[in-house]
XYZ file of C-alpha atoms in Angstrom:
691
model
C 52.543 113.478 -1.326
C 50.073 110.849 -2.331
C 51.523 109.053 0.793
C 51.204 111.679 3.041
C 47.520 112.382 2.041
C 46.694 108.702 2.465
C 48.298 108.913 5.794
C 46.257 111.887 6.850
C 43.095 110.562 5.709
C 43.743 107.356 7.551
C 44.242 109.074 10.491
C 41.147 111.303 9.887
C 39.074 108.074 9.993
C 40.209 106.884 13.506
C 37.280 107.744 16.003
C 38.078 110.842 17.565
C 37.203 109.717 21.350
C 40.079 106.850 20.941
C 43.451 107.931 21.561
C 45.382 104.438 20.659
C 48.909 105.748 21.513
C 48.280 107.003 25.291
C 50.233 104.153 27.280
C 47.381 103.210 29.701
C 45.247 102.170 26.435
C 46.143 98.382 26.471
C 45.474 95.847 23.872
C 42.164 93.976 24.559
C 41.645 91.884 21.402
C 43.593 91.149 17.983
C 41.959 90.820 14.838
C 43.640 88.366 12.278
C 42.247 88.755 8.539
C 43.303 86.246 6.186
C 42.833 87.203 2.552
C 42.177 84.449 0.312
C 45.059 83.168 -2.068
C 43.156 83.496 -5.327
C 43.217 85.956 -8.403
C 42.563 89.456 -7.440
C 41.681 88.807 -3.969
C 43.954 91.676 -2.406
C 42.800 95.148 -2.234
C 43.788 98.520 -1.249
C 40.492 99.754 0.158
C 40.078 101.032 3.511
C 38.507 98.485 5.719
C 36.355 98.761 9.026
C 34.986 96.557 11.490
C 32.709 96.421 14.270
C 32.092 93.568 17.140
C 29.030 93.001 19.093
C 28.621 90.499 22.062
C 26.056 88.744 22.812
C 24.102 91.350 24.859
C 23.763 93.663 21.761
C 26.708 96.028 23.124
C 29.234 96.772 20.072
C 32.164 98.531 19.307
C 32.350 101.678 17.092
C 33.573 101.655 13.850
C 37.430 100.681 13.736
C 39.545 101.286 11.063
C 41.815 98.046 10.228
C 45.038 99.236 9.188
C 49.135 98.806 9.927
C 50.732 101.982 9.257
C 53.274 101.694 6.623
C 52.282 98.187 5.577
C 50.575 96.958 2.549
C 47.445 95.129 4.480
C 45.094 92.474 2.721
C 47.247 91.568 -0.120
C 46.699 87.941 -1.852
C 47.103 85.254 0.594
C 48.357 87.457 3.315
C 47.433 87.188 7.389
C 46.973 90.345 8.813
C 46.851 91.271 12.258
C 45.794 94.109 13.886
C 45.675 95.258 17.513
C 42.249 96.727 19.420
C 42.876 99.188 22.488
C 40.522 99.466 25.187
C 39.387 102.406 24.195
C 38.011 100.747 21.187
C 36.310 97.711 22.952
C 35.345 99.275 26.131
C 31.472 98.623 25.324
C 31.824 95.042 24.956
C 30.989 92.797 27.864
C 30.186 89.267 26.875
C 30.678 86.629 24.460
C 31.499 87.928 20.654
C 28.500 86.791 18.396
C 28.521 88.918 15.291
C 31.575 90.860 13.654
C 30.170 93.616 10.909
C 32.902 94.816 8.351
C 32.638 96.801 5.565
C 35.384 98.446 2.902
C 34.822 101.274 0.673
C 36.440 101.600 -2.736
C 39.349 103.530 -2.597
C 42.809 102.556 -3.959
C 43.790 100.911 -7.485
C 42.813 97.425 -6.642
C 39.762 97.406 -4.418
C 38.283 93.845 -5.304
C 38.737 91.661 -2.025
C 38.020 88.045 -0.976
C 38.102 87.316 2.647
C 38.863 83.922 3.694
C 38.043 84.369 7.554
C 38.440 86.821 10.531
C 39.569 85.430 13.756
C 39.405 87.774 16.932
C 41.026 86.883 20.147
C 40.568 88.159 23.338
C 43.982 88.756 25.009
C 42.648 88.347 28.713
C 41.331 85.101 27.981
C 42.620 83.945 24.946
C 39.534 83.017 23.881
C 38.771 82.712 19.824
C 35.736 83.793 17.862
C 36.022 82.768 14.229
C 34.070 84.301 11.763
C 34.262 82.594 8.051
C 33.771 84.548 5.053
C 34.577 82.525 2.236
C 33.610 85.197 -0.465
C 34.336 88.459 -2.319
C 33.243 91.206 0.094
C 31.472 94.347 -2.095
C 32.644 98.044 -1.333
C 29.873 100.014 0.455
C 28.321 96.952 1.680
C 27.754 96.023 5.379
C 28.428 92.420 6.025
C 27.234 90.869 9.313
C 28.855 87.774 10.078
C 27.950 85.560 12.912
C 30.779 83.674 15.264
C 31.138 80.297 13.449
C 28.312 81.602 10.453
C 26.457 77.838 10.360
C 23.288 77.672 10.281
C 20.307 76.435 8.352
C 18.100 79.157 7.076
C 15.441 79.174 9.702
C 18.002 80.284 12.137
C 19.868 82.847 10.179
C 19.470 86.296 12.046
C 20.273 87.882 8.679
C 17.724 86.252 6.352
C 18.436 88.993 3.697
C 21.964 89.004 3.603
C 21.726 85.319 3.215
C 19.168 85.621 0.090
C 21.590 88.402 -1.084
C 24.527 85.555 -0.977
C 22.435 82.968 -2.952
C 21.378 85.931 -5.443
C 24.981 86.819 -6.447
C 26.090 83.084 -6.685
C 22.827 82.537 -9.148
C 24.729 85.116 -11.679
C 28.418 83.979 -10.823
C 27.562 80.514 -11.234
C 25.200 80.240 -14.441
C 24.483 77.133 -15.809
C 25.053 76.222 -19.493
C 21.967 75.977 -21.383
C 22.542 73.064 -23.917
C 19.430 70.492 -22.494
C 21.299 67.411 -24.095
C 24.438 67.813 -21.886
C 24.703 67.580 -18.148
C 24.671 71.168 -16.440
C 28.034 72.924 -16.839
C 29.359 76.653 -15.203
C 29.031 79.133 -18.640
C 32.031 81.096 -17.300
C 34.596 79.641 -14.535
C 34.445 81.963 -11.394
C 37.714 83.580 -10.345
C 37.478 81.597 -7.028
C 37.171 78.431 -8.770
C 40.324 78.567 -10.607
C 43.571 76.535 -9.605
C 45.876 78.146 -7.233
C 49.241 79.456 -8.408
C 50.837 76.266 -6.842
C 48.562 74.085 -8.544
C 49.083 75.422 -11.691
C 52.713 75.253 -11.262
C 52.236 71.499 -10.471
C 50.076 70.614 -13.327
C 52.029 72.761 -15.765
C 55.384 71.059 -14.621
C 53.839 67.596 -14.700
C 52.385 68.073 -18.286
C 55.827 69.750 -19.133
C 57.882 66.617 -17.776
C 55.491 64.146 -19.355
C 55.899 65.940 -22.984
C 59.796 66.273 -23.101
C 60.199 62.590 -21.800
C 61.136 59.964 -24.467
C 60.536 62.350 -27.227
C 63.359 61.363 -29.088
C 64.032 58.023 -27.590
C 66.308 56.073 -29.953
C 64.150 53.129 -29.044
C 61.068 54.452 -30.648
C 61.299 53.725 -34.362
C 58.416 54.104 -36.848
C 57.017 51.982 -37.845
C 56.755 49.470 -34.822
C 58.219 46.148 -36.033
C 57.944 44.330 -32.925
C 56.362 44.303 -29.205
C 59.797 44.370 -28.166
C 60.033 47.912 -29.196
C 57.384 49.031 -26.898
C 58.912 47.426 -23.863
C 61.902 49.693 -24.751
C 60.215 52.591 -23.915
C 59.965 51.638 -20.004
C 63.591 50.217 -19.770
C 66.686 52.060 -18.995
C 68.573 53.721 -19.921
C 66.817 54.667 -23.348
C 63.316 54.688 -21.799
C 62.557 56.458 -18.556
C 58.441 56.216 -17.992
C 58.220 53.789 -14.974
C 58.088 49.955 -16.049
C 54.379 48.779 -15.782
C 53.987 45.300 -14.185
C 51.353 44.507 -17.028
C 54.239 44.349 -19.683
C 55.046 40.999 -17.901
C 51.475 39.649 -17.060
C 49.467 41.423 -20.040
C 49.156 37.940 -22.096
C 47.827 35.925 -19.237
C 43.987 35.293 -18.417
C 44.103 35.255 -14.449
C 45.436 39.087 -15.364
C 42.654 39.711 -17.763
C 40.224 38.358 -15.108
C 41.887 40.724 -12.496
C 41.271 43.593 -14.488
C 37.515 43.537 -14.053
C 38.140 43.500 -10.552
C 40.988 45.555 -9.631
C 41.766 47.548 -12.915
C 40.813 51.134 -14.152
C 36.936 50.363 -14.315
C 36.067 47.876 -12.084
C 32.123 49.035 -12.382
C 31.402 46.849 -15.523
C 31.349 43.264 -14.523
C 28.073 41.705 -13.250
C 26.534 38.398 -12.103
C 25.250 36.624 -15.312
C 21.987 33.957 -14.264
C 22.256 32.777 -17.630
C 24.323 32.988 -20.983
C 23.535 36.101 -22.414
C 20.522 35.684 -25.071
C 22.759 37.552 -28.120
C 26.293 35.490 -26.989
C 26.264 32.724 -29.417
C 27.610 29.921 -27.272
C 26.262 26.753 -26.166
C 26.891 24.726 -22.726
C 28.822 22.367 -24.706
C 31.383 25.271 -25.851
C 31.755 26.196 -22.349
C 32.257 22.945 -20.389
C 35.830 23.015 -21.343
C 36.585 25.857 -19.116
C 34.594 24.868 -16.051
C 36.755 22.245 -14.439
C 34.218 19.521 -14.524
C 31.353 21.721 -13.435
C 28.271 21.615 -15.491
C 26.945 25.147 -16.474
C 23.655 24.393 -13.982
C 26.074 23.983 -11.107
C 28.201 27.024 -12.067
C 25.166 29.516 -12.412
C 23.539 28.102 -9.217
C 26.637 28.746 -7.023
C 26.886 32.382 -8.738
C 30.220 31.852 -10.419
C 29.165 33.112 -14.103
C 29.693 36.744 -14.716
C 29.331 38.985 -17.586
C 30.923 42.277 -19.121
C 28.577 43.426 -21.435
C 28.936 46.857 -23.143
C 25.694 46.584 -25.094
C 25.748 50.380 -25.019
C 28.580 50.908 -27.464
C 26.553 49.133 -30.141
C 25.406 52.492 -31.726
C 29.041 53.782 -31.429
C 30.689 51.349 -33.590
C 32.202 53.914 -36.182
C 34.517 56.478 -33.885
C 36.603 59.239 -35.122
C 38.513 59.084 -38.509
C 36.838 56.203 -39.292
C 38.518 53.985 -36.589
C 36.334 50.812 -34.960
C 34.792 50.413 -31.487
C 33.626 46.962 -30.762
C 30.770 46.681 -28.495
C 31.609 43.207 -26.556
C 30.211 40.491 -24.576
C 32.761 38.619 -22.468
C 31.942 35.782 -19.985
C 33.734 35.198 -17.034
C 34.474 32.105 -14.358
C 34.834 32.122 -11.206
C 37.050 28.895 -10.829
C 37.892 26.375 -8.010
C 40.621 28.863 -7.269
C 38.278 31.801 -6.816
C 40.183 33.572 -9.558
C 38.074 35.060 -12.355
C 38.965 33.605 -15.816
C 37.833 34.886 -19.343
C 35.847 32.055 -20.897
C 34.109 33.628 -24.094
C 34.461 36.785 -25.919
C 32.127 38.272 -28.750
C 33.198 41.401 -30.132
C 29.899 42.631 -31.639
C 26.286 42.291 -29.914
C 24.986 40.731 -32.956
C 25.852 36.971 -33.678
C 26.968 36.176 -37.206
C 29.556 34.517 -39.320
C 31.960 37.437 -39.056
C 31.143 37.976 -35.202
C 32.667 34.259 -33.745
C 32.498 33.934 -30.275
C 36.618 33.672 -29.189
C 37.529 31.037 -26.519
C 40.833 30.210 -24.585
C 41.176 27.319 -26.462
C 41.866 29.403 -29.997
C 44.970 30.125 -31.096
C 46.946 32.053 -28.677
C 47.275 35.170 -30.841
C 43.954 35.264 -32.072
C 42.677 34.888 -28.246
C 45.087 37.784 -27.320
C 43.607 39.866 -29.913
C 40.375 39.458 -28.787
C 41.071 40.192 -25.440
C 42.595 43.587 -26.539
C 39.407 44.544 -28.528
C 37.272 43.776 -25.422
C 39.795 46.019 -23.519
C 39.743 48.783 -25.844
C 36.103 48.784 -25.884
C 36.180 48.936 -22.080
C 38.884 51.592 -22.003
C 37.050 53.621 -24.167
C 33.787 53.437 -21.811
C 36.147 54.101 -19.109
C 37.452 57.639 -20.354
C 34.223 58.795 -21.878
C 31.710 57.344 -19.093
C 32.581 55.958 -15.797
C 35.647 58.603 -15.627
C 34.680 61.743 -17.379
C 30.619 61.850 -17.195
C 29.711 59.779 -13.950
C 32.487 61.316 -11.622
C 33.398 64.567 -13.145
C 30.197 65.750 -14.855
C 28.082 64.251 -12.251
C 29.702 66.071 -9.461
C 29.825 69.394 -11.703
C 25.841 69.022 -11.315
C 25.813 68.785 -7.516
C 28.479 71.610 -7.511
C 26.287 73.813 -9.228
C 23.213 73.230 -7.591
C 25.237 73.510 -3.886
C 26.678 76.972 -4.845
C 23.136 78.288 -6.532
C 20.854 76.785 -4.057
C 22.551 76.615 -0.623
C 23.803 79.695 1.279
C 27.634 79.503 2.448
C 26.115 79.685 5.957
C 24.343 76.530 5.237
C 26.186 73.626 7.033
C 25.837 71.069 3.937
C 27.626 74.046 1.663
C 30.116 73.746 4.198
C 30.270 70.057 4.323
C 30.235 69.544 0.372
C 32.763 72.429 -0.474
C 35.653 71.142 0.351
C 34.792 68.380 -2.378
C 34.406 70.643 -5.030
C 37.984 72.198 -5.105
C 39.756 72.551 -8.463
C 36.878 70.735 -10.178
C 35.249 73.114 -12.079
C 38.574 74.169 -13.562
C 39.551 70.699 -14.492
C 36.149 70.119 -16.578
C 36.535 73.302 -18.201
C 39.915 72.484 -19.177
C 38.686 69.272 -20.381
C 36.081 70.291 -22.426
C 38.376 72.344 -24.050
C 40.984 69.934 -24.737
C 38.985 66.732 -24.744
C 36.387 67.113 -27.503
C 36.653 68.412 -31.172
C 38.486 66.913 -34.387
C 41.757 67.180 -32.934
C 40.997 66.550 -29.249
C 41.906 63.782 -27.293
C 38.749 61.851 -27.542
C 39.213 61.962 -31.422
C 43.223 61.735 -31.730
C 43.900 59.149 -28.805
C 40.692 57.132 -28.613
C 38.803 55.263 -31.171
C 35.464 56.460 -29.875
C 35.587 60.259 -30.907
C 34.660 63.229 -29.106
C 31.070 63.397 -30.855
C 30.426 60.211 -29.938
C 31.333 60.680 -26.380
C 29.279 63.616 -26.179
C 26.116 61.319 -26.931
C 27.323 58.405 -25.220
C 28.209 60.058 -21.975
C 25.041 62.048 -21.555
C 22.714 58.958 -22.178
C 24.473 56.959 -19.693
C 24.534 59.881 -16.920
C 20.906 60.437 -17.456
C 20.332 56.510 -16.374
C 22.887 57.042 -13.266
C 21.162 56.874 -10.233
C 22.263 58.560 -7.012
C 20.519 55.726 -5.102
C 21.745 52.840 -6.940
C 25.160 53.680 -8.759
C 26.140 56.579 -6.783
C 25.517 54.336 -3.629
C 28.330 51.640 -3.729
C 26.771 48.995 -1.490
C 23.622 49.179 -3.623
C 25.863 49.448 -6.548
C 27.617 46.362 -5.980
C 24.081 44.292 -4.771
C 22.628 45.431 -7.946
C 25.471 43.861 -10.025
C 25.448 40.716 -7.899
C 29.056 41.249 -7.117
C 28.244 41.510 -3.347
C 28.881 38.468 -2.046
C 32.263 38.262 -0.811
C 32.329 33.985 -0.790
C 32.128 33.686 -4.629
C 34.664 36.578 -5.370
C 36.710 37.227 -2.173
C 39.425 39.353 -3.921
C 37.572 41.946 -5.170
C 39.610 44.798 -4.001
C 37.515 47.823 -5.511
C 34.630 46.550 -3.825
C 36.321 45.392 -0.535
C 38.281 48.480 -0.200
C 35.614 50.841 -1.160
C 33.333 49.633 0.794
C 35.618 50.556 4.155
C 35.992 53.946 2.317
C 32.209 54.392 1.441
C 31.072 53.638 5.320
C 33.564 55.462 6.820
C 32.296 58.684 4.870
C 28.671 57.796 5.373
C 29.511 57.251 9.399
C 31.099 60.971 9.195
C 27.985 62.402 7.079
C 25.530 60.664 9.338
C 27.161 62.519 12.811
C 27.367 65.638 11.032
C 23.786 65.880 9.739
C 22.869 64.928 13.481
C 24.328 67.859 14.605
C 22.361 70.404 12.615
C 18.938 68.589 12.176
C 17.448 67.349 15.500
C 14.940 65.192 13.425
C 13.481 64.741 10.118
C 11.164 67.521 10.544
C 14.101 69.963 10.254
C 14.994 68.558 6.992
C 11.579 69.249 5.420
C 11.431 72.373 6.791
C 14.817 73.589 5.474
C 13.879 75.786 2.464
C 17.147 75.700 0.942
C 17.841 72.148 1.214
C 14.493 71.281 -0.519
C 15.179 73.960 -3.442
C 18.581 71.922 -3.713
C 16.749 68.561 -4.382
C 14.266 69.988 -6.093
C 16.599 71.437 -8.509
C 18.765 68.545 -8.712
C 16.023 66.246 -9.969
C 14.533 68.954 -12.392
C 15.102 67.865 -16.279
C 17.777 69.621 -17.833
C 14.996 70.853 -20.252
C 13.299 72.298 -18.024
C 16.446 74.384 -16.286
C 17.620 71.833 -13.897
C 20.064 69.235 -13.516
C 18.255 66.089 -14.652
C 19.856 63.694 -11.740
C 18.139 60.326 -11.413
C 17.705 58.436 -8.331
C 17.242 60.940 -5.723
C 15.466 59.836 -2.722
C 12.391 62.053 -2.444
C 9.244 61.155 -0.959
C 6.453 63.540 -2.387
C 9.390 65.581 -4.367
C 11.080 66.211 -0.805
C 14.121 65.022 1.055
C 11.926 63.827 3.596
C 14.431 62.639 6.361
C 17.669 62.486 7.736
C 18.398 59.329 5.945
C 18.060 60.581 2.836
C 20.162 63.649 3.248
C 22.773 61.510 4.314
C 22.390 59.389 1.325
C 23.075 62.179 -1.048
C 25.618 63.733 0.738
C 27.601 60.220 0.794
C 27.402 60.118 -2.836
C 28.411 63.350 -3.470
C 31.611 62.904 -1.214
C 32.583 59.568 -2.377
C 32.110 60.030 -5.716
C 34.177 63.042 -5.589
C 36.987 61.166 -3.618
C 36.928 57.504 -3.587
C 34.926 56.632 -6.800
C 37.392 58.951 -8.829
C 40.550 57.710 -7.394
C 39.060 54.116 -8.154
C 38.750 54.825 -11.858
C 41.648 57.547 -12.266
C 44.894 56.409 -10.735
C 45.200 53.148 -12.120
C 45.071 54.596 -15.712
C 49.028 54.626 -15.923
C 49.495 51.037 -14.699
C 46.778 50.008 -16.753
C 47.044 51.991 -20.382
C 50.683 53.268 -20.320
C 51.688 49.719 -22.151
C 48.726 49.884 -25.000
C 48.619 46.067 -26.086
C 47.420 45.639 -21.842
C 44.629 48.069 -22.103
C 44.392 49.845 -25.402
C 42.377 53.050 -25.669
C 43.606 53.494 -29.443
C 44.090 50.523 -31.918
C 43.993 50.876 -35.705
C 42.996 48.484 -38.066
C 40.515 45.698 -37.568
C 38.995 43.411 -35.250
C 39.368 40.011 -36.041
C 36.036 38.519 -37.670
C 37.792 35.020 -38.000
C 39.459 32.539 -35.752
C 42.418 31.947 -38.399
C 45.635 31.862 -36.458
C 47.981 34.897 -36.212
C 51.023 35.973 -34.905
C 52.886 39.126 -33.414
C 52.881 41.319 -36.422
C 49.070 40.956 -36.421
C 48.843 42.586 -32.937
C 52.211 45.142 -33.844
C 49.939 46.653 -36.714
C 47.342 47.727 -34.540
C 49.726 49.967 -32.323
C 49.555 53.595 -32.885
C 52.622 55.457 -34.382
C 55.351 56.360 -32.251
C 54.032 60.004 -31.956
C 50.487 59.065 -31.002
C 51.972 56.154 -28.559
C 54.189 58.756 -26.690
C 51.085 61.363 -26.538
C 49.185 58.672 -25.119
C 51.786 58.169 -22.678
C 52.130 61.778 -21.437
C 48.209 62.271 -20.921
C 48.236 58.788 -18.548
C 51.133 60.267 -16.957
C 49.387 63.393 -16.009
C 46.164 61.994 -15.374
C 47.782 59.668 -12.762
C 49.485 62.627 -10.672
C 48.241 63.299 -7.160
C 48.765 67.073 -5.650
C 45.811 67.678 -3.766
C 45.273 67.204 0.515
C 44.023 63.482 0.888
C 40.082 62.725 2.007
C 39.308 64.183 4.982
C 41.982 67.107 5.264
C 39.910 70.475 6.153
C 40.137 73.198 4.099
C 40.039 76.717 4.636
C 37.632 77.773 6.974
C 34.491 76.276 5.955
C 34.223 73.623 8.551
C 35.004 75.674 12.356
C 32.371 74.623 14.084
C 34.099 73.040 17.156
C 31.537 70.044 17.016
C 31.863 69.540 13.571
C 35.629 69.954 13.642
C 35.864 67.149 16.368
C 33.950 65.168 13.853
C 36.146 65.527 11.064
C 39.279 64.821 13.467
C 37.752 61.151 14.153
C 36.697 60.837 10.712
C 40.486 61.140 9.953
C 41.087 59.013 12.527
C 38.990 56.262 11.092
C 40.335 56.486 7.457
C 44.505 56.104 8.932
C 43.035 53.128 10.687
C 41.495 51.540 7.652
C 44.579 52.588 5.826
C 46.232 50.511 8.199
C 44.360 47.373 7.363
C 44.626 47.805 3.448
C 48.163 47.837 4.055
C 48.215 44.608 5.677
C 46.045 43.036 3.526
C 47.709 44.490 0.305
C 50.115 41.810 1.691
C 48.247 39.014 0.259
C 47.147 40.115 -2.795
C 48.626 39.770 -6.084
C 48.406 42.141 -7.822
C 48.605 44.522 -5.293
C 46.074 47.577 -4.937
C 46.765 50.538 -3.225
C 44.309 53.160 -4.994
C 42.041 53.311 -2.354
C 44.751 53.931 0.508
C 42.709 56.903 2.109
C 46.246 58.737 2.129
C 46.207 58.741 -1.968
C 42.511 59.486 -2.243
C 42.761 63.155 -3.078
C 39.666 64.943 -1.212
C 38.361 66.251 -4.647
C 38.436 65.755 -8.213
C 41.550 67.934 -9.198
C 42.736 66.039 -12.243
């Protein structure tokens, strides 16, 4: 009976003047409606559309319904045929689609991805991107392609309503000591079922692997037992190359250039003041060159983790060093370590270690240096300077730019899944039993302080702009460091992204005056730079003139920063994790015991006793396996219906061609590298921070 009543009501809802069953009522248009594939997106409500052409002619309200079919289900594409009697008033090109739903049915929430209307006679297609929840009894007027600056939007009140709703949904966390985060994860930011299945399956597989491995005794008695975890038949984790190279100084130097955190190394114009070495100490490692000549030729480099000095006591009393390491670019253009001091203040119990020291003592110094850099990597370079920095841009974009804004459409694909990832990270990484406290030396509380401290000093126009970041650190010169994979491959990607953004921005901004007149983009920039304790995001280094984004170049710089950081920068600091971290002696995130305080001779047992117990070692492995997975579409892949303007679509296709050409060049160049570096192959760079 209920079904019969529904059918009768649907029939009554049809305009009485249109008899669709007559044979002469041919199909003139088809309407395709894609319901988004997110939780709760489907609806049982009744849906009507009105089509309007450029001359102002329009159809009557047309009920979209396929009898005896459940329309508008989650992830479903529904096709409806419009008859001549529906569309006889239309004369020209379609320019607006009007859509409305009621609140009938058990589940009437509805998220529409897009609607496509095709004219049968000419096969002309009109795309109306929605990308929003459709509220009951609200009339939505969507222009064809719906990509416009605020001044050009024919429906400004609807645009403002969109922004007001977005500000309710994307509420900002209130803690001014931390970067802005979303208070409650919006439903449409949740992982898709497919992605949830992938992450759950990957983590489950990592969890069961080697749990009862016979080659994993407790406690460890030799380094060979660690190797056994990666060796068939007992071990089933892939064997990293670092097992064979981790003791070598050449490898240690290459970790600064092609490792998990290539953002630390700086040119050193002198010996750092608090590094207790003299020229005489260094001469044995300079191949007969004077220190003055080495410095003049830009061959002396430093990694100074001084910002760790206030965090030396980590979770559960574990020690975190704050080292200074000096490197020399030798005659073969290889970067070689020549001195390591594990804490900032020189002293009798804080000696400087050299390659000429006892081999195991020198090895321990390198391990404790890498421990500090590894903890800094996870807390700062990875979490705060990619994940959490980009969350600020995502929130500002959702709250200040309408979904119709071309910059919203440009950036939105690069935020996919990121808010959900960050929400899970906050829930699992912090606290006394979180990953930062259990599997790292630094501890969760220290991460909160250090990460925020470093993010407030991160600048869009320096650290967020790769050429400037490299120049600022003095490592842009390829003549001195000819093989710096992160620099060389990263610049290729950065420049391709910048070209794409420049061309895209030029489509919608004829000149700088249009940028200045864009009220939404100016509000976006203002909120990004407003301090956290005043309700903003506290982002530094925005290229503003008198508080405004004053030019297209400035807008390009910021948008390029967002896209590059969300994709290539995150790839560079995330995906080397298994190769670098899996074999803990190579790049430890967790060491037990104390760093060496003198230069007496050590042996293998001194290294073995620093290793985490078996369960912690395996937990560490599971995490780096999980974090090293790639599951999203690669950089440049279109996402949904965000970019539908044909001119912008063509730019995206050109961008993809550029990336394919870059990848061919990188593959050819990689054949000459040792070790090889594929983390910035465009096909392996995800479009967004999704893990």
